[in-house]
Tab-separated table of C-alpha atoms in Angstrom:
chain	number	residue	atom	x	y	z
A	25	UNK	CA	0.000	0.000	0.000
A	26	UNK	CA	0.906	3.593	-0.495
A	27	UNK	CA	1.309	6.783	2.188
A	28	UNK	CA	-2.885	6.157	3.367
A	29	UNK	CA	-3.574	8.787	0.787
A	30	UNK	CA	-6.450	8.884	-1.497
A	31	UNK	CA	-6.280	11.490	-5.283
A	32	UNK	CA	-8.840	13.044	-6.938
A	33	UNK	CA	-8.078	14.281	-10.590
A	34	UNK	CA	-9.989	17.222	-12.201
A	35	UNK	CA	-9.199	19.742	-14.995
A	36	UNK	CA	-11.283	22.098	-12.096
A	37	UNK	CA	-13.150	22.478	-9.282
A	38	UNK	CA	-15.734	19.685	-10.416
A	39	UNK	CA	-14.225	16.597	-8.605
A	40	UNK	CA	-14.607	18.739	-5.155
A	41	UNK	CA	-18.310	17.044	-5.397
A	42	UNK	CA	-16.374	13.319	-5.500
A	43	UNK	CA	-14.266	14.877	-2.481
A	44	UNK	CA	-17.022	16.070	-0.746
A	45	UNK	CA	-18.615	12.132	-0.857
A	46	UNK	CA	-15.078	10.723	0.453
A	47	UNK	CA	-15.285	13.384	3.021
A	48	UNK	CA	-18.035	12.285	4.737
A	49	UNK	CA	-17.451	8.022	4.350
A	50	UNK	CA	-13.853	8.103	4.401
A	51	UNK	CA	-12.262	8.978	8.071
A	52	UNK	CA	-8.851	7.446	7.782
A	53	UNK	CA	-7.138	8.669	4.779
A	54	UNK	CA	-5.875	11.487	3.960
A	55	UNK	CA	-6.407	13.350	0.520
A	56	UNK	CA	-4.409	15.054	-2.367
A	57	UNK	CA	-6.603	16.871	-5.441
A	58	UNK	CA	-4.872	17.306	-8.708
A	59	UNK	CA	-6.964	20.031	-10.575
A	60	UNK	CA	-5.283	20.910	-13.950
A	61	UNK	CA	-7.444	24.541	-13.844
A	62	UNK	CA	-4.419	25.961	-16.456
A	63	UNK	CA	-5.598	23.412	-19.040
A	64	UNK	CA	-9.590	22.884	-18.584
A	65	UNK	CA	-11.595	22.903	-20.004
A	66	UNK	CA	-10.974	19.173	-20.915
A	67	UNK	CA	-14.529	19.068	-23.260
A	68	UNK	CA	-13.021	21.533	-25.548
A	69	UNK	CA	-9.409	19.201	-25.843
A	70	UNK	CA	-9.255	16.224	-28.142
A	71	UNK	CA	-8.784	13.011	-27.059
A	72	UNK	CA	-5.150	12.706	-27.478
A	73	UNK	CA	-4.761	15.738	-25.039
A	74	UNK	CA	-6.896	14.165	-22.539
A	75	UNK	CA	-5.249	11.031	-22.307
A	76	UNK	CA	-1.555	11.991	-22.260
A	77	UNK	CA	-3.269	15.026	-19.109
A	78	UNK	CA	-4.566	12.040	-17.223
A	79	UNK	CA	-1.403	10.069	-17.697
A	80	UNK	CA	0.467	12.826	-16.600
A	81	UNK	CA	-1.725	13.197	-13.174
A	82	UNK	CA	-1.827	9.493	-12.242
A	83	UNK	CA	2.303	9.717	-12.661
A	84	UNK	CA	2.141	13.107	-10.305
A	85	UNK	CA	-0.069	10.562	-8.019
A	86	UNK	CA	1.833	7.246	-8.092
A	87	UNK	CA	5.125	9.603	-7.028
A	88	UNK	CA	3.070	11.067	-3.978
A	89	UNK	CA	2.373	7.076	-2.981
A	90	UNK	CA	-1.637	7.168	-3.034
A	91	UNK	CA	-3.610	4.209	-2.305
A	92	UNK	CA	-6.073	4.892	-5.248
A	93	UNK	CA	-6.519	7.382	-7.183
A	94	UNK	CA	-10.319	8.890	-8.754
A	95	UNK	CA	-10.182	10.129	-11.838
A	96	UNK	CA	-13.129	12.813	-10.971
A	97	UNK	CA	-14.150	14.303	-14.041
A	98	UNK	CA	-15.860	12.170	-16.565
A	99	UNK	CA	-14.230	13.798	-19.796
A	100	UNK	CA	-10.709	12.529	-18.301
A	101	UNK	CA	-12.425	8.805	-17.519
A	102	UNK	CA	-13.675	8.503	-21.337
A	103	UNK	CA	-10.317	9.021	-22.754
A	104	UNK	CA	-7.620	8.525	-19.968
A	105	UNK	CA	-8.559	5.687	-17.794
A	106	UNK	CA	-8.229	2.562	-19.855
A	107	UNK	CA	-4.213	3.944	-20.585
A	108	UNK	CA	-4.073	4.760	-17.234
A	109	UNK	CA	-5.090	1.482	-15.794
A	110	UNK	CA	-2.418	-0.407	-18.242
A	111	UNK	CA	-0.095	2.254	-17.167
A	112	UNK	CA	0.829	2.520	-13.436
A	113	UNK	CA	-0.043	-0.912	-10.672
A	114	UNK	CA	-2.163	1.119	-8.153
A	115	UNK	CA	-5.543	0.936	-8.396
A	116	UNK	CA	-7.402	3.821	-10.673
A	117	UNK	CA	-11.027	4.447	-10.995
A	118	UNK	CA	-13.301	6.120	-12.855
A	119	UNK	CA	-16.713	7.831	-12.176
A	120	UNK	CA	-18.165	6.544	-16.277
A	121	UNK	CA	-18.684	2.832	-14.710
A	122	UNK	CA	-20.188	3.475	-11.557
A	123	UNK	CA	-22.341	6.496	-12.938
A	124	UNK	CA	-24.019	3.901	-15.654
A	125	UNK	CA	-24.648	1.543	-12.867
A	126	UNK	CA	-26.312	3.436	-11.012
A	127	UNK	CA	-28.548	5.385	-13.740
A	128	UNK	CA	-29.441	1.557	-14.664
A	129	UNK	CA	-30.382	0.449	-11.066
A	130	UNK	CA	-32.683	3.592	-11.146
A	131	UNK	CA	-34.419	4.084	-14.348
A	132	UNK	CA	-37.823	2.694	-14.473
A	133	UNK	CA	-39.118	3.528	-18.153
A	134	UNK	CA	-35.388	2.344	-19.165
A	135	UNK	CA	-34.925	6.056	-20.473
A	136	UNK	CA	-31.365	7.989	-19.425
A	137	UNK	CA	-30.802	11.399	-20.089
A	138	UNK	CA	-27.049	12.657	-19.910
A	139	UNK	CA	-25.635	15.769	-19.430
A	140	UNK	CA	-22.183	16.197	-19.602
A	141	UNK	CA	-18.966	17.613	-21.801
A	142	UNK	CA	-18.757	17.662	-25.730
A	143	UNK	CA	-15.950	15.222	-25.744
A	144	UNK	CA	-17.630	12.930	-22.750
A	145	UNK	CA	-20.865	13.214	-25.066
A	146	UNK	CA	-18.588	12.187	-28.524
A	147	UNK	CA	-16.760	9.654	-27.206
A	148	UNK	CA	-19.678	7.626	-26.552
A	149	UNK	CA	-18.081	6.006	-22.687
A	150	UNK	CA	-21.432	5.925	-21.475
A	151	UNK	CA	-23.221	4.515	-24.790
A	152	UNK	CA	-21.077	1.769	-24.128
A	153	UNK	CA	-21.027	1.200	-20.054
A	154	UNK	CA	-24.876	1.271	-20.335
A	155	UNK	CA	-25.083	-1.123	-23.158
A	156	UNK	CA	-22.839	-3.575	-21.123
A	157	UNK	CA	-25.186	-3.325	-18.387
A	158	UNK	CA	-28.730	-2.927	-20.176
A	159	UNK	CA	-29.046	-3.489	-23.454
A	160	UNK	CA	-32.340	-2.166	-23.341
A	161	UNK	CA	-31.845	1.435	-21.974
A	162	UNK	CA	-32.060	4.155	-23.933
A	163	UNK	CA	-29.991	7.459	-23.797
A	164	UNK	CA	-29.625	10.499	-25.201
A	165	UNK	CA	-26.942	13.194	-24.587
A	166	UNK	CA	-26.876	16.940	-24.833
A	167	UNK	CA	-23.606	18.681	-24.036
A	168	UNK	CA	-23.194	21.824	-21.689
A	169	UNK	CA	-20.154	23.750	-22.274
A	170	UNK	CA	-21.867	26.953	-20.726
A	171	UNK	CA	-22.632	25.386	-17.311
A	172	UNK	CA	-19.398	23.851	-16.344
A	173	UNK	CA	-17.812	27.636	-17.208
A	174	UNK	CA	-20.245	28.709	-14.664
A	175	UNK	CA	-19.269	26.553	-12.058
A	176	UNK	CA	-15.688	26.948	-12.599
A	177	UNK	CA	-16.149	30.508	-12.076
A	178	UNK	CA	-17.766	30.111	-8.781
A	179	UNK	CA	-20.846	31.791	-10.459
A	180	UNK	CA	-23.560	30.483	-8.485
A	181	UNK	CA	-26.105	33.223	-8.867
A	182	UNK	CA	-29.858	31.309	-9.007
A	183	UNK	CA	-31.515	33.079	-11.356
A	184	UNK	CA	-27.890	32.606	-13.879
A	185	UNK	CA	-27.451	29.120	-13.214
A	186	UNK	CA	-31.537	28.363	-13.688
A	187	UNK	CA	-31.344	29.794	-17.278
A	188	UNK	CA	-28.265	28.261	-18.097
A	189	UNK	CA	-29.777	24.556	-17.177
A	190	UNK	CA	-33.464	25.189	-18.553
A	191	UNK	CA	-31.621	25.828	-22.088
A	192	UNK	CA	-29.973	22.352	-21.956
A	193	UNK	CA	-33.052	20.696	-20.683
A	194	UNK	CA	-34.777	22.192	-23.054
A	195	UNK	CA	-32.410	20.549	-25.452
A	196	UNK	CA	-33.898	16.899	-24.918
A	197	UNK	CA	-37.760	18.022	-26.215
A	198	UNK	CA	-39.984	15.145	-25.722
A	199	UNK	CA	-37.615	12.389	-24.895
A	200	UNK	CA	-39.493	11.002	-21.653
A	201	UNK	CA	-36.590	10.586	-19.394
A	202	UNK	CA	-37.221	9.543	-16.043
A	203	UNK	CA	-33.325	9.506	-14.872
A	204	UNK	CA	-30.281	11.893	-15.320
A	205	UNK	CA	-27.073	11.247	-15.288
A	206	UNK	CA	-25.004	14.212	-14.326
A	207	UNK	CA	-22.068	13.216	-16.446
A	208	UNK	CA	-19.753	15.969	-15.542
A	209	UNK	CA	-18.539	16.227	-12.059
A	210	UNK	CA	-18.993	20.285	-11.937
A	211	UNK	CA	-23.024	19.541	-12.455
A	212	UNK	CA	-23.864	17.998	-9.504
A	213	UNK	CA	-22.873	21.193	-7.431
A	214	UNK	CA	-25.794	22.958	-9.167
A	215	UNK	CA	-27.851	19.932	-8.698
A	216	UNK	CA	-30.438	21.594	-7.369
A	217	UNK	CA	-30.999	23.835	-10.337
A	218	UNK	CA	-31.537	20.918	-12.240
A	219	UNK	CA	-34.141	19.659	-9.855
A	220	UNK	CA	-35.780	23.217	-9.535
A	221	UNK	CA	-35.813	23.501	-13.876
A	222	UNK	CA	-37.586	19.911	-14.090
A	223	UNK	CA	-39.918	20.309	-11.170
A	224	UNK	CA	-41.493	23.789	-12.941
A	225	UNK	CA	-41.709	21.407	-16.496
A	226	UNK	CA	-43.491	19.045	-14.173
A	227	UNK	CA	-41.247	15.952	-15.052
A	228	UNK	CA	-40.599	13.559	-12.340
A	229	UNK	CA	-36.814	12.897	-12.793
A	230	UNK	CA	-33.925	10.627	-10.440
A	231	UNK	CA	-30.883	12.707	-10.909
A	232	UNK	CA	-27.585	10.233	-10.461
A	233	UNK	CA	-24.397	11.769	-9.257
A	234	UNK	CA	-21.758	9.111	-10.084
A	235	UNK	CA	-19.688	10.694	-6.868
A	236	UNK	CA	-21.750	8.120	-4.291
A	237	UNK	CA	-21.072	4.976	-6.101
A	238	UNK	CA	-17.578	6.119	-7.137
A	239	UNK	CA	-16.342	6.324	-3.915
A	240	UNK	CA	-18.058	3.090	-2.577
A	241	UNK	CA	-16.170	1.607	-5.248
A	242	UNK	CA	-12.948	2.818	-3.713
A	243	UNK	CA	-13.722	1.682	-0.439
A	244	UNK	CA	-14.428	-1.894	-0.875
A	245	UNK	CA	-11.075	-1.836	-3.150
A	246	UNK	CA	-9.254	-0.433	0.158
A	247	UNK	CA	-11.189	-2.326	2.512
A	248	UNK	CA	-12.428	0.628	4.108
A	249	UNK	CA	-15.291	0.728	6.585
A	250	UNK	CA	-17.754	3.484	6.431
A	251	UNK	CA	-17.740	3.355	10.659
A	252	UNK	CA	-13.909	3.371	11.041
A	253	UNK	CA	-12.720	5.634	13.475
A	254	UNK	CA	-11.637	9.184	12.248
A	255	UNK	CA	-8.364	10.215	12.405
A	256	UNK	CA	-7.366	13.623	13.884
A	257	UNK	CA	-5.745	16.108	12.084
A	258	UNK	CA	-6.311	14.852	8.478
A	259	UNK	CA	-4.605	16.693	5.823
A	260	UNK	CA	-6.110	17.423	1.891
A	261	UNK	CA	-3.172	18.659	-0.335
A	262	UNK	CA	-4.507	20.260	-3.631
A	263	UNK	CA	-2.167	20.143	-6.548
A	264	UNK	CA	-3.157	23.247	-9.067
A	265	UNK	CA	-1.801	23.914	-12.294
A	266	UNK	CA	-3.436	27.448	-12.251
A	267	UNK	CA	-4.233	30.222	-10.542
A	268	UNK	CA	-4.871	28.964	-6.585
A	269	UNK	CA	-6.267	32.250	-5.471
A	270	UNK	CA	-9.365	31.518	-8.355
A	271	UNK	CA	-9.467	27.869	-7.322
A	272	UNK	CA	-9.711	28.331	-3.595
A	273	UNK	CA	-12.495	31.259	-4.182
A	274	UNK	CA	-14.988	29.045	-5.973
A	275	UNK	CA	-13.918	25.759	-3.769
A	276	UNK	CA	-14.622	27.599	-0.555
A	277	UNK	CA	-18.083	28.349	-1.823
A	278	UNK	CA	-18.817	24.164	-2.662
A	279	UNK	CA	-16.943	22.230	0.295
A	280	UNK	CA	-16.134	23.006	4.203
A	281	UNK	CA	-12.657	21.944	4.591
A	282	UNK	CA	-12.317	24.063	8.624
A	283	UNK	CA	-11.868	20.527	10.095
A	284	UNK	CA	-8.961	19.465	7.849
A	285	UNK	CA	-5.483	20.794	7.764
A	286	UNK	CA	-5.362	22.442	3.832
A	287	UNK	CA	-2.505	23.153	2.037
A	288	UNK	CA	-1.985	24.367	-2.093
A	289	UNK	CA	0.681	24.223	-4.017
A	290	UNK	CA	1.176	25.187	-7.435
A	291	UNK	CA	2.419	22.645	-10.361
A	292	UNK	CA	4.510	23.636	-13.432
A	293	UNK	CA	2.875	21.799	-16.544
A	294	UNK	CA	6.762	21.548	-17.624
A	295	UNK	CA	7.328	19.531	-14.480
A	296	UNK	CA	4.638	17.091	-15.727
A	297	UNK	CA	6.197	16.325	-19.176
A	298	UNK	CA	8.466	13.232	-17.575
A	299	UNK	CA	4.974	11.132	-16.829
A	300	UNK	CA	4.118	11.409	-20.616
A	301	UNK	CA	4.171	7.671	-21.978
């Protein structure tokens, strides 16, 4: 085993919602977050990019000695994990898998709607998981590069956000959905605008946040028990390739970190060039 440390990859502040799961099930571990802020966003980079970025952060991980690393941002799971995974020996997950499970264990009239990046949406990952799973189920995608912008920004004005989702939603027409999968790990920190935007359509919707069963995942690959006892003084490291002042404005604003000892430091993308396989 590693240094009882657990990563969490973003290009942004989207894979604080993963962390903010693991926060409240995992209590003996301590926690490093990679967020690659100079480079996102990842749905506008092609494929190639995203692979050799996530390559590059599980090498920055495997150095630090994690236990397992989350690769918390869907766009980076389509296109990085597989190389990942035949990369480095430590275990890597993904939120793609456990996302599809979980839309499928839900669904009722076997109808998904996604929401997530361009590239997540092109690549077809989920497509695939849920056809694995359930031939049957049905999805369709729409792609939101306006609302992950928004949430990167820290912009978190009601009235914004609404207006930003109802134009997405509004993308799907008549497809009767009864679950959504919020396929980009920025989204499910404006869940509730989602929930507000389909409650005033009256449409009865299960919104899945791949987070939960992502990081039950990781706990029955560590072993870990949800009642363990805590351990004092825990410590989160966050690993930014951009501007920290920006990332810690919009994170303070999504997680409460006052119990855990917090410390930034910044990473030169030049530094990451030696993980590049």
């Amino acid at each position: 085993m590693g240094k009882n440390l657990i990563g969490f990859y973003d290009s942004g502040v989207g894979g604080l919602s993963v962390l903010k799961v693991a926060l409240n099930k995992i209590k003996n571990k301590n926690f490093v977050f990679f967020g690659d802020t100079l480079r996102m966003p990842y749905g506008a980079r092609s494929a190639e990019e995203i692979r050799d970025y996530t390559i590059e952060a599980m090498g920055f991980f495997n150095d630090l000695g994690v236990d397992l690393s989350i690769i918390a941002c869907n766009t980076a799971t389509s296109y990085g994990l597989k190389k990942s995974n035949g990369t480095y020996d430590y275990p890597i997950i993904g939120v793609v898998k456990p996302g599809s499970e979980n839309a499928v264990e839900r669904t009722k009239n076997r109808k998904v709607a996604l929401v997530a990046t361009k590239s997540c949406v092109e690549s077809g990952v989920y497509e695939k998981a849920l056809r694995e799973i359930d031939p049957t189920v049905e999805l369709r995608s729409v792609y939101c590069p306006a609302l992950t912008l928004a949430v990167e920004s820290g912009d978190f004005e009601e009235e914004y956000v609404d207006g930003i989702v109802k134009k997405y939603i509004d993308e799907f027409g008549d497809y009767d959905f009864d679950t959504m999968i919020l396929g980009c790990t920025h989204y499910p920190i404006v869940e509730n605008s989602f929930k507000r935007i389909l409650k005033r359509e009256g449409k009865k919707v299960l919104m899945v946040d791949p987070a939960y069963q992502t990081v039950l995942d990781a706990m029955d690959i560590l072993d870990i028990n949800e009642n363990e006892v805590e351990y004092k003084n825990r410590k989160i490291d966050f690993y930014i390739t951009g501007d920290i002042k920006k990332f810690k404005y919009t994170m303070e604003k999504i997680v409460d970190l006052s119990s855990f000892e917090v410390n930034f430091h910044n990473v030169k993308i030049k530094d990451l060039e030696k993980y590049k396989k």
